[in-house]
Amino acid sequence: MTDADPRDSQARALLERVLGAPQASPRRRGRRRLVAAVASATVAAAATAFFIAEPAAAYTVDKQADGSIAVSFRAARLNDTKKLNSELARAGARTVVMRMVPADQCRTPLDMDPMFPFLTTATPAELDRYPVSYRFQDDGVVITIRPDKIPAADTLAFGYAIRNDREGHTTIAVPAVVRTVPSCMAIPNPPRR
């Protein structure tokens, strides 16, 4: 069997007969419109589902020329940290990111390295000595990790949580240089006013 040649006289005659045929009855035309409308709606729904299923990345990890590692993540979208932590390990960050839980679900205190106490206020010299700096941006956190400043036996544990309060959503971040990687990190109690 060979393919039809559009220049063939029989093929052209058949095409003219098809094009010259009377239009379908109004009932058939309605059915075709209905089928076309259903097909269009299906395509539109599939396109919408595609855009909904493909949200912006929950995190990024970039190794910098100076050896530091820049990490940004959207706290509200980062529910499972396994992939992020795998990328951090590949980058040599010696860092574990974890979602913090309420204090009553995490009673084990952090085994923090005493050289790096958690400071609420710090001088620029103290901050420069720390292996991490971070800032909040929109709905996320931007972290700069300096693995060369983490003692050889330690790990940086970076906890985060989202607290709902009167002002809306507040992202909380707690970095801790630890001697033992914790199984959990507790959300700190809000300051009393």
mmCIF file of C-alpha atoms in Angstrom, residues 58-177:
data_model
loop_
_atom_site.group_PDB
_atom_site.id
_atom_site.type_symbol
_atom_site.label_atom_id
_atom_site.label_comp_id
_atom_site.label_asym_id
_atom_site.label_seq_id
_atom_site.Cartn_x
_atom_site.Cartn_y
_atom_site.Cartn_z
ATOM 1 C CA ALA A 58 10.749 26.162 46.979
ATOM 2 C CA TYR A 59 14.509 26.670 47.324
ATOM 3 C CA THR A 60 17.791 27.388 45.534
ATOM 4 C CA VAL A 61 21.366 26.430 46.437
ATOM 5 C CA ASP A 62 24.302 28.227 44.804
ATOM 6 C CA LYS A 63 27.983 27.648 45.588
ATOM 7 C CA GLN A 64 29.849 30.956 45.376
ATOM 8 C CA ALA A 65 33.418 31.576 44.137
ATOM 9 C CA ASP A 66 34.571 32.460 47.684
ATOM 10 C CA GLY A 67 33.460 29.021 48.996
ATOM 11 C CA SER A 68 30.296 30.300 50.650
ATOM 12 C CA ILE A 69 26.947 28.763 49.796
ATOM 13 C CA ALA A 70 23.921 30.941 49.133
ATOM 14 C CA VAL A 71 20.581 29.342 49.962
ATOM 15 C CA SER A 72 17.151 30.841 49.596
ATOM 16 C CA PHE A 73 13.881 29.144 50.385
ATOM 17 C CA ARG A 74 10.207 29.946 50.646
ATOM 18 C CA ALA A 75 9.243 28.860 54.138
ATOM 19 C CA ALA A 76 5.575 28.350 53.263
ATOM 20 C CA ARG A 77 6.427 25.984 50.377
ATOM 21 C CA LEU A 78 9.292 24.053 51.956
ATOM 22 C CA ASN A 79 7.485 21.242 53.758
ATOM 23 C CA ASP A 80 9.963 18.441 53.072
ATOM 24 C CA THR A 81 13.623 19.384 53.456
ATOM 25 C CA LYS A 82 15.175 16.069 52.259
ATOM 26 C CA LYS A 83 16.055 17.281 48.750
ATOM 27 C CA LEU A 84 17.354 20.622 50.007
ATOM 28 C CA ASN A 85 19.530 18.889 52.600
ATOM 29 C CA SER A 86 20.866 16.504 49.929
ATOM 30 C CA GLU A 87 21.860 19.477 47.772
ATOM 31 C CA LEU A 88 23.476 21.172 50.766
ATOM 32 C CA ALA A 89 25.506 18.004 51.456
ATOM 33 C CA ARG A 90 26.634 17.836 47.788
ATOM 34 C CA ALA A 91 27.695 21.489 48.002
ATOM 35 C CA GLY A 92 29.757 20.769 51.154
ATOM 36 C CA ALA A 93 27.672 23.102 53.328
ATOM 37 C CA ARG A 94 27.735 20.896 56.449
ATOM 38 C CA THR A 95 24.274 22.288 57.135
ATOM 39 C CA VAL A 96 20.890 20.752 57.876
ATOM 40 C CA VAL A 97 17.692 22.772 57.371
ATOM 41 C CA MET A 98 14.674 21.633 59.375
ATOM 42 C CA ARG A 99 11.157 22.811 60.009
ATOM 43 C CA MET A 100 10.770 23.650 63.698
ATOM 44 C CA VAL A 101 7.954 22.147 65.754
ATOM 45 C CA PRO A 102 6.082 23.397 68.845
ATOM 46 C CA ALA A 103 8.161 23.218 72.038
ATOM 47 C CA ASP A 104 5.940 20.516 73.557
ATOM 48 C CA GLN A 105 6.847 18.224 70.611
ATOM 49 C CA CYS A 106 10.608 18.757 70.945
ATOM 50 C CA ARG A 107 11.924 18.650 74.492
ATOM 51 C CA THR A 108 15.566 17.701 73.767
ATOM 52 C CA PRO A 109 17.845 20.744 74.081
ATOM 53 C CA LEU A 110 20.257 21.521 71.253
ATOM 54 C CA ASP A 111 23.837 20.294 71.750
ATOM 55 C CA MET A 112 25.253 23.677 70.767
ATOM 56 C CA ASP A 113 28.955 24.347 70.374
ATOM 57 C CA PRO A 114 29.764 26.785 73.232
ATOM 58 C CA MET A 115 31.983 28.794 70.848
ATOM 59 C CA PHE A 116 28.818 29.808 68.977
ATOM 60 C CA PRO A 117 26.076 30.769 71.453
ATOM 61 C CA PHE A 118 22.823 32.024 70.007
ATOM 62 C CA LEU A 119 23.038 35.815 70.112
ATOM 63 C CA THR A 120 20.062 38.135 69.897
ATOM 64 C CA THR A 121 22.412 41.114 69.648
ATOM 65 C CA ALA A 122 25.929 40.876 68.250
ATOM 66 C CA THR A 123 28.743 43.150 67.182
ATOM 67 C CA PRO A 124 29.948 43.106 63.560
ATOM 68 C CA ALA A 125 33.109 41.242 64.700
ATOM 69 C CA GLU A 126 30.984 38.552 66.398
ATOM 70 C CA LEU A 127 28.780 38.226 63.321
ATOM 71 C CA ASP A 128 31.835 37.901 61.061
ATOM 72 C CA ARG A 129 33.056 34.967 63.173
ATOM 73 C CA TYR A 130 29.774 33.068 62.715
ATOM 74 C CA PRO A 131 29.444 30.573 59.847
ATOM 75 C CA VAL A 132 26.036 31.871 58.783
ATOM 76 C CA SER A 133 24.211 35.078 58.066
ATOM 77 C CA TYR A 134 20.595 35.364 57.023
ATOM 78 C CA ARG A 135 17.865 37.804 56.205
ATOM 79 C CA PHE A 136 14.158 37.635 55.524
ATOM 80 C CA GLN A 137 12.844 38.482 52.078
ATOM 81 C CA ASP A 138 9.188 38.480 50.992
ATOM 82 C CA ASP A 139 7.889 35.032 51.972
ATOM 83 C CA GLY A 140 11.316 33.461 52.314
ATOM 84 C CA VAL A 141 14.723 33.360 53.918
ATOM 85 C CA VAL A 142 18.086 34.046 52.285
ATOM 86 C CA ILE A 143 21.057 32.353 53.976
ATOM 87 C CA THR A 144 24.793 32.638 53.377
ATOM 88 C CA ILE A 145 26.709 29.669 54.791
ATOM 89 C CA ARG A 146 30.484 29.801 55.253
ATOM 90 C CA PRO A 147 31.449 26.132 55.776
ATOM 91 C CA ASP A 148 35.110 27.030 56.424
ATOM 92 C CA LYS A 149 33.990 28.726 59.678
ATOM 93 C CA ILE A 150 32.143 25.634 60.982
ATOM 94 C CA PRO A 151 34.420 23.597 63.297
ATOM 95 C CA ALA A 152 35.327 20.204 61.802
ATOM 96 C CA ALA A 153 33.152 18.135 64.164
ATOM 97 C CA ASP A 154 30.154 20.494 64.066
ATOM 98 C CA THR A 155 27.133 21.027 61.834
ATOM 99 C CA LEU A 156 25.010 24.089 61.237
ATOM 100 C CA ALA A 157 21.369 23.333 62.074
ATOM 101 C CA PHE A 158 19.066 25.947 60.569
ATOM 102 C CA GLY A 159 15.508 25.776 61.893
ATOM 103 C CA TYR A 160 12.562 27.665 60.448
ATOM 104 C CA ALA A 161 8.857 27.995 61.149
ATOM 105 C CA ILE A 162 5.895 30.145 60.230
ATOM 106 C CA ARG A 163 3.933 31.689 63.071
ATOM 107 C CA ASN A 164 0.440 33.081 62.585
ATOM 108 C CA ASP A 165 -0.041 36.201 64.671
ATOM 109 C CA ARG A 166 -2.016 39.453 64.679
ATOM 110 C CA GLU A 167 0.136 40.898 61.903
ATOM 111 C CA GLY A 168 -0.378 37.819 59.688
ATOM 112 C CA HIS A 169 2.373 35.286 58.992
ATOM 113 C CA THR A 170 5.815 35.672 60.547
ATOM 114 C CA THR A 171 8.752 33.548 59.417
ATOM 115 C CA ILE A 172 11.049 32.525 62.258
ATOM 116 C CA ALA A 173 14.636 31.349 61.724
ATOM 117 C CA VAL A 174 17.054 29.886 64.259
ATOM 118 C CA PRO A 175 20.619 29.011 63.231
ATOM 119 C CA ALA A 176 22.637 26.880 65.653
ATOM 120 C CA VAL A 177 26.133 25.436 65.370
#
